[in-house]
Amino acid sequence: MPTLDRDATVAVLGAGPAGCALATWLARAGRRVVLFDAGRRPPLVIGESLVPAIVPFLRDLGVEDEVRGYSTFKPGATFVLRDGQMSFRFDEVRKATTTYSYNVPRDRLDRSLLEAARRAGAHVVEHTARFARDGARIALAEETIDAARPFLSGPPDLVVDATGRARAFARAFDLPTIEGGRKDTALFAHCEGVPLVVEGNVHTDQLERGWSWRIPLPGRVSVGLVLDGEFIRGFGDTIEEQYDRYLAWDPAIKAWGGEPKRISPVLKYTNYQLTATQAFGENWAIVGDAFGFVDPVFSSGLLIALDSAHALARAIAAGTDAAFERYQAHTLRHLRNWQQVVGHFYDGRLFTLFRVGDRMRQMWLGRLMDFHFAKHLPRVFTGEATTKRYSVGLLEFMCRYGLMDDDPADLAVR
């Protein structure tokens, strides 16, 4: 990539969280940035529960107070297993920087981030950006450049793909990708009458098949079902039939009590574990979900999106190939670390480790070791240590070699 000078113009395609955050940080730094907003958004979007590590980004973007006003306070997380349950509070995490988070209506969060970009000085254009691959470069269509005039007088110096799971540039360049190990389907909707174990907590439940989430939002609960696609198709011809019938069938969901009732359309995701191996080229870069996304079980998606936007803003400020290489390596490592943790959720090692830890804390040696573990392991799940080599490495080591004689298959997701 040619060196970017201070006068370089940047076009960001896509006004989701990553695109808006990137545009905000670039505009604040004095960059000329145009943000293309296609204006098309689904009624519901995965990413309603935020990990604590997102909060400093919201604060820096100037939207935390606004987000707090329309969200549900999130004090911790609850895991309901086939043979018991466990909860933990963020304010009990040793050495935590942020001790809380939020469950957010995504439509309102996305609007808050878009307005933050406007306030920062980004030029927002309501237009579906068109482009073509021109050798190793991205060329914006003339109609797209015209839509941004007079702010743009010609082609921008850098074009950023923030189109999310549309993955516009990855498809245009046929970039190599890394896929997750599972091919599950996620169906989700908003419901009433859904009981919670701990108010405000995000809930992750092991089901007869697969798992579910319960995310408390103002006046409703987001309920997601993540399971084998072929299996769920046996519950009906439409996604609404599949969702409603499975919700009524699963014994773990029946054990919640109450009478869950769907009050929104059902949304379906099938491709939610995919990462490109290249993040930039001659005059282009990719950010957020357009770069990569992982299984939603630990609510990591928005953190990865905002963290990648922040890292890309730093790379653009430096304007060198080396800076873009650092951005690419950092975000690939972040995605890889989360995928590694997700894998141990599915294979049962993670919850087996938690069970072993509970037993070990009954002994003096276990309590001594726990002082160290409590600083590193929980902060991986809150997102504060997911890019820290030692913390992630310690969790991986313990998941592989610290399970005593317990069989992780007993707690694996079916």
Coordinates of C-alpha atoms in Angstrom, one line a residue, residues 52-364:
P52 CA -17.3 -5.2 29.4
A53 CA -14.2 -4.5 27.2
I54 CA -16.5 -2.6 24.8
V55 CA -17.5 0.0 27.4
P56 CA -14.2 2.0 27.1
F57 CA -14.7 2.2 23.4
L58 CA -18.3 3.5 23.9
R59 CA -17.0 6.1 26.3
D60 CA -14.3 7.2 23.9
L61 CA -16.8 7.5 21.1
G62 CA -18.9 9.7 23.3
V63 CA -22.0 7.5 23.3
E64 CA -21.9 5.6 26.7
D65 CA -24.3 7.9 28.5
E66 CA -26.8 7.7 25.6
V67 CA -26.4 3.9 25.4
R68 CA -27.0 3.5 29.1
G69 CA -30.3 5.4 28.8
Y70 CA -31.9 2.9 26.4
S71 CA -30.2 -0.4 27.4
T72 CA -30.4 -3.0 30.1
F73 CA -27.6 -2.9 32.7
K74 CA -25.5 -6.1 32.4
P75 CA -23.8 -7.1 35.7
G76 CA -22.6 -10.6 34.7
A77 CA -23.3 -13.8 32.9
T78 CA -25.2 -17.0 33.7
F79 CA -24.5 -20.5 32.2
V80 CA -27.2 -23.1 32.5
L81 CA -25.8 -26.6 31.9
R82 CA -27.6 -29.9 31.6
D83 CA -26.8 -30.8 35.2
G84 CA -26.6 -27.4 37.0
Q85 CA -25.8 -23.7 36.5
M86 CA -23.2 -21.1 37.4
S87 CA -23.1 -17.3 37.4
F88 CA -20.4 -14.8 37.7
R89 CA -20.4 -11.0 38.3
F90 CA -18.1 -8.7 36.4
D91 CA -17.4 -6.7 39.5
E92 CA -15.9 -9.8 41.1
V93 CA -13.3 -10.2 38.4
R94 CA -9.8 -9.6 39.8
K95 CA -8.0 -6.6 38.2
A96 CA -10.9 -5.8 36.0
T97 CA -10.8 -2.4 34.3
T98 CA -14.5 -2.3 33.6
T99 CA -17.0 -4.1 36.0
Y100 CA -20.2 -3.8 34.0
S101 CA -21.7 -3.7 30.5
Y102 CA -25.0 -3.4 28.7
N103 CA -27.5 -5.4 26.7
V104 CA -28.5 -3.1 23.9
P105 CA -31.3 -2.7 21.3
R106 CA -29.0 -2.9 18.2
D107 CA -31.0 -0.5 16.1
R108 CA -30.6 2.3 18.6
L109 CA -26.9 1.5 19.2
D110 CA -26.2 1.6 15.5
R111 CA -28.0 5.0 15.2
S112 CA -26.0 6.3 18.2
L113 CA -22.7 5.3 16.5
L114 CA -23.8 6.9 13.2
E115 CA -24.6 10.2 14.8
A116 CA -21.2 10.1 16.7
A117 CA -19.5 9.9 13.3
R118 CA -21.5 12.9 12.0
R119 CA -20.6 14.9 15.1
A120 CA -16.9 14.1 14.7
G121 CA -17.0 15.5 11.2
A122 CA -17.4 12.5 8.9
H123 CA -19.3 13.2 5.8
V124 CA -22.2 10.8 5.7
V125 CA -23.8 9.9 2.3
E126 CA -26.9 7.9 2.1
H127 CA -26.0 5.8 -0.9
T128 CA -25.3 2.2 -1.7
A129 CA -21.7 2.4 -2.7
R130 CA -20.7 0.7 -6.0
F131 CA -17.2 -0.4 -6.9
A132 CA -15.3 -2.7 -9.2
R133 CA -12.0 -4.5 -8.8
D134 CA -9.4 -2.9 -11.0
G135 CA -6.4 -5.3 -10.9
A136 CA -5.1 -5.1 -7.3
R137 CA -7.1 -1.9 -6.6
I138 CA -10.7 -1.0 -5.7
A139 CA -12.3 1.6 -8.0
L140 CA -15.4 3.4 -6.8
A141 CA -18.1 3.8 -9.5
E142 CA -18.5 7.3 -10.9
E143 CA -22.1 7.4 -9.5
T144 CA -20.7 6.7 -6.0
I145 CA -18.1 9.4 -6.3
D146 CA -20.8 11.8 -7.7
A147 CA -23.0 11.0 -4.7
A148 CA -20.3 12.3 -2.4
R149 CA -19.5 15.5 -4.3
P150 CA -18.3 18.1 -3.5
F151 CA -16.7 16.4 -0.5
L152 CA -15.0 14.0 -2.9
S153 CA -13.6 15.6 -6.0
G154 CA -12.3 12.3 -7.4
P155 CA -11.4 8.8 -6.3
P156 CA -10.4 8.5 -2.6
D157 CA -6.9 7.5 -1.6
L158 CA -8.2 4.6 0.6
V159 CA -11.4 2.6 0.4
V160 CA -12.4 0.6 3.5
D161 CA -14.9 -2.3 3.4
A162 CA -17.1 -2.2 6.4
T163 CA -20.0 -4.0 4.8
G164 CA -20.2 -6.6 7.4
R165 CA -21.1 -10.2 6.5
A166 CA -21.6 -9.1 2.9
R167 CA -17.7 -9.2 2.8
A168 CA -17.7 -7.1 -0.4
F169 CA -13.9 -6.9 -0.9
A170 CA -13.2 -10.5 0.3
R171 CA -15.6 -11.7 -2.4
A172 CA -14.2 -9.3 -5.1
F173 CA -10.6 -10.5 -4.5
D174 CA -11.6 -14.0 -3.7
L175 CA -9.5 -13.8 -0.5
P176 CA -8.6 -17.0 1.2
T177 CA -10.6 -17.6 4.4
I178 CA -10.5 -19.7 7.6
E179 CA -13.7 -21.3 8.6
G180 CA -14.8 -22.4 12.1
G181 CA -15.2 -26.1 12.8
R182 CA -19.0 -26.1 13.1
K183 CA -21.8 -25.5 10.6
D184 CA -24.6 -24.6 12.9
T185 CA -27.7 -22.5 12.2
A186 CA -28.7 -19.6 14.5
L187 CA -32.3 -18.6 14.7
F188 CA -33.3 -15.8 17.0
A189 CA -36.2 -13.5 17.8
H190 CA -37.5 -11.3 20.6
C191 CA -39.9 -12.8 23.1
E192 CA -42.0 -12.0 26.1
G193 CA -42.6 -14.2 29.2
V194 CA -39.0 -15.5 29.3
P195 CA -37.8 -16.1 32.9
L196 CA -34.2 -15.3 33.9
V197 CA -32.0 -16.8 36.6
V198 CA -30.3 -13.5 37.3
E199 CA -31.8 -10.2 36.1
G200 CA -29.7 -8.4 33.6
N201 CA -27.3 -11.2 33.0
V202 CA -26.8 -12.7 29.6
H203 CA -27.8 -16.4 29.8
T204 CA -26.2 -19.2 27.9
D205 CA -28.1 -22.5 28.1
Q206 CA -27.1 -26.0 27.0
L207 CA -30.1 -27.5 25.1
E208 CA -31.1 -31.0 24.2
R209 CA -29.4 -30.2 20.9
G210 CA -27.2 -27.1 20.6
W211 CA -27.5 -24.1 22.9
S212 CA -29.5 -20.9 23.3
W213 CA -29.0 -17.4 24.5
R214 CA -31.3 -15.2 26.6
I215 CA -30.4 -11.5 26.5
P216 CA -32.6 -9.3 28.6
L217 CA -33.6 -6.1 26.8
P218 CA -36.0 -3.4 27.8
G219 CA -39.5 -5.0 27.7
R220 CA -38.4 -8.2 26.0
V221 CA -35.8 -10.9 25.9
S222 CA -33.8 -11.8 22.9
V223 CA -33.8 -15.6 22.6
G224 CA -31.4 -17.4 20.1
L225 CA -31.2 -21.0 19.2
V226 CA -27.9 -22.3 17.8
L227 CA -28.0 -25.9 16.5
D228 CA -27.5 -28.2 13.6
G229 CA -29.2 -26.9 10.5
E230 CA -30.4 -30.2 9.2
F231 CA -31.9 -31.1 12.6
I232 CA -33.8 -27.8 13.0
R233 CA -35.3 -28.1 9.5
G234 CA -37.2 -31.1 10.8
F235 CA -39.3 -28.8 12.9
G236 CA -41.0 -27.0 10.0
D237 CA -40.9 -25.6 6.5
T238 CA -40.3 -22.0 7.6
I239 CA -37.9 -20.5 10.1
E240 CA -40.9 -19.2 12.1
E241 CA -42.2 -22.8 12.4
Q242 CA -38.8 -24.2 13.2
Y243 CA -38.2 -21.6 15.9
D244 CA -41.6 -21.7 17.6
R245 CA -41.8 -25.5 17.6
Y246 CA -38.3 -26.0 18.9
L247 CA -38.9 -23.5 21.6
A248 CA -42.0 -25.5 22.7
W249 CA -40.2 -28.9 22.4
D250 CA -36.8 -28.6 24.1
P251 CA -36.9 -30.0 27.7
A252 CA -34.2 -27.5 28.8
I253 CA -36.3 -24.6 27.6
K254 CA -39.4 -26.0 29.3
A255 CA -37.4 -26.1 32.5
W256 CA -37.1 -22.3 32.3
G257 CA -40.8 -22.1 33.4
G258 CA -43.0 -19.3 32.2
E259 CA -44.6 -19.1 28.8
P260 CA -42.2 -17.7 26.2
K261 CA -44.0 -16.0 23.4
R262 CA -42.4 -14.6 20.2
I263 CA -43.2 -11.0 19.4
S264 CA -40.8 -10.3 16.5
P265 CA -39.9 -11.9 13.2
V266 CA -37.3 -14.7 13.2
L267 CA -33.8 -14.0 11.8
K268 CA -31.5 -16.7 10.5
Y269 CA -27.7 -16.8 10.3
T270 CA -25.8 -19.7 8.8
N271 CA -22.3 -18.2 8.1
Y272 CA -21.0 -16.9 11.4
Q273 CA -17.5 -18.4 11.7
L274 CA -15.4 -17.0 8.9
T275 CA -12.2 -15.0 8.7
A276 CA -10.3 -13.6 5.8
T277 CA -6.5 -14.1 5.9
Q278 CA -5.7 -10.7 4.3
A279 CA -6.9 -7.3 5.6
F280 CA -5.5 -4.8 3.1
G281 CA -4.2 -4.2 -0.4
E282 CA -3.0 -1.5 -2.7
N283 CA -5.7 1.1 -1.9
W284 CA -8.1 -0.8 0.3
A285 CA -8.6 -2.3 3.7
I286 CA -11.3 -4.4 5.5
V287 CA -12.6 -4.0 9.0
G288 CA -15.1 -5.5 11.4
D289 CA -17.3 -8.4 10.2
A290 CA -16.0 -7.9 6.7
F291 CA -12.7 -9.1 8.0
G292 CA -13.9 -11.9 10.2
F293 CA -16.5 -13.0 12.7
V294 CA -16.8 -15.9 15.2
D295 CA -19.5 -17.9 16.9
P296 CA -21.7 -15.6 19.1
V297 CA -21.6 -17.6 22.3
F298 CA -19.4 -15.2 24.3
S299 CA -20.8 -11.9 22.7
S300 CA -17.5 -11.1 21.2
G301 CA -18.6 -9.8 17.8
L302 CA -19.0 -6.1 18.6
L303 CA -15.8 -6.0 20.6
I304 CA -13.8 -7.5 17.7
A305 CA -15.5 -5.0 15.4
L306 CA -14.7 -1.9 17.5
D307 CA -11.2 -3.1 18.4
S308 CA -10.4 -3.7 14.7
A309 CA -11.7 -0.3 13.8
H310 CA -9.5 1.3 16.5
A311 CA -6.5 -0.7 15.3
L312 CA -7.2 0.3 11.6
A313 CA -7.5 3.9 12.6
R314 CA -4.0 3.7 14.1
A315 CA -2.7 2.1 11.0
I316 CA -4.2 4.8 8.7
A317 CA -2.7 7.5 11.0
A318 CA 0.8 5.9 10.6
G319 CA 0.1 5.4 6.9
T320 CA 2.8 2.7 6.3
D321 CA 2.8 -0.9 5.1
A322 CA 4.3 -1.9 8.5
A323 CA 1.4 -0.3 10.3
F324 CA -1.2 -2.1 8.2
E325 CA 0.7 -5.4 8.8
R326 CA 0.5 -4.8 12.5
Y327 CA -3.3 -4.1 12.2
Q328 CA -3.8 -7.3 10.2
A329 CA -1.7 -9.5 12.7
H330 CA -3.5 -8.0 15.7
T331 CA -7.0 -8.6 14.4
L332 CA -6.2 -12.1 13.1
R333 CA -4.8 -12.9 16.6
H334 CA -7.9 -11.5 18.3
L335 CA -10.2 -13.6 16.0
R336 CA -8.1 -16.7 16.5
N337 CA -8.1 -16.4 20.3
W338 CA -11.9 -16.0 20.5
Q339 CA -12.4 -19.0 18.1
Q340 CA -10.1 -21.0 20.4
V341 CA -12.1 -20.2 23.5
V342 CA -15.4 -20.9 21.6
G343 CA -14.0 -24.4 20.6
H344 CA -13.6 -25.3 24.3
F345 CA -17.2 -24.2 25.0
Y346 CA -18.4 -26.8 22.4
D347 CA -16.0 -29.6 23.4
G348 CA -16.9 -29.3 27.1
R349 CA -13.4 -28.5 28.3
L350 CA -14.3 -25.0 29.4
F351 CA -17.0 -25.9 31.8
T352 CA -15.1 -29.0 33.0
L353 CA -12.3 -26.6 33.9
F354 CA -14.7 -24.5 35.9
R355 CA -16.0 -27.6 37.8
V356 CA -12.4 -28.7 38.6
G357 CA -11.6 -25.1 39.7
D358 CA -14.6 -25.2 42.2
R359 CA -13.2 -28.4 43.7
M360 CA -9.7 -27.2 43.8
R361 CA -10.7 -24.1 45.7
Q362 CA -11.7 -26.3 48.6
M363 CA -8.0 -27.0 49.2
W364 CA -5.2 -24.6 50.3

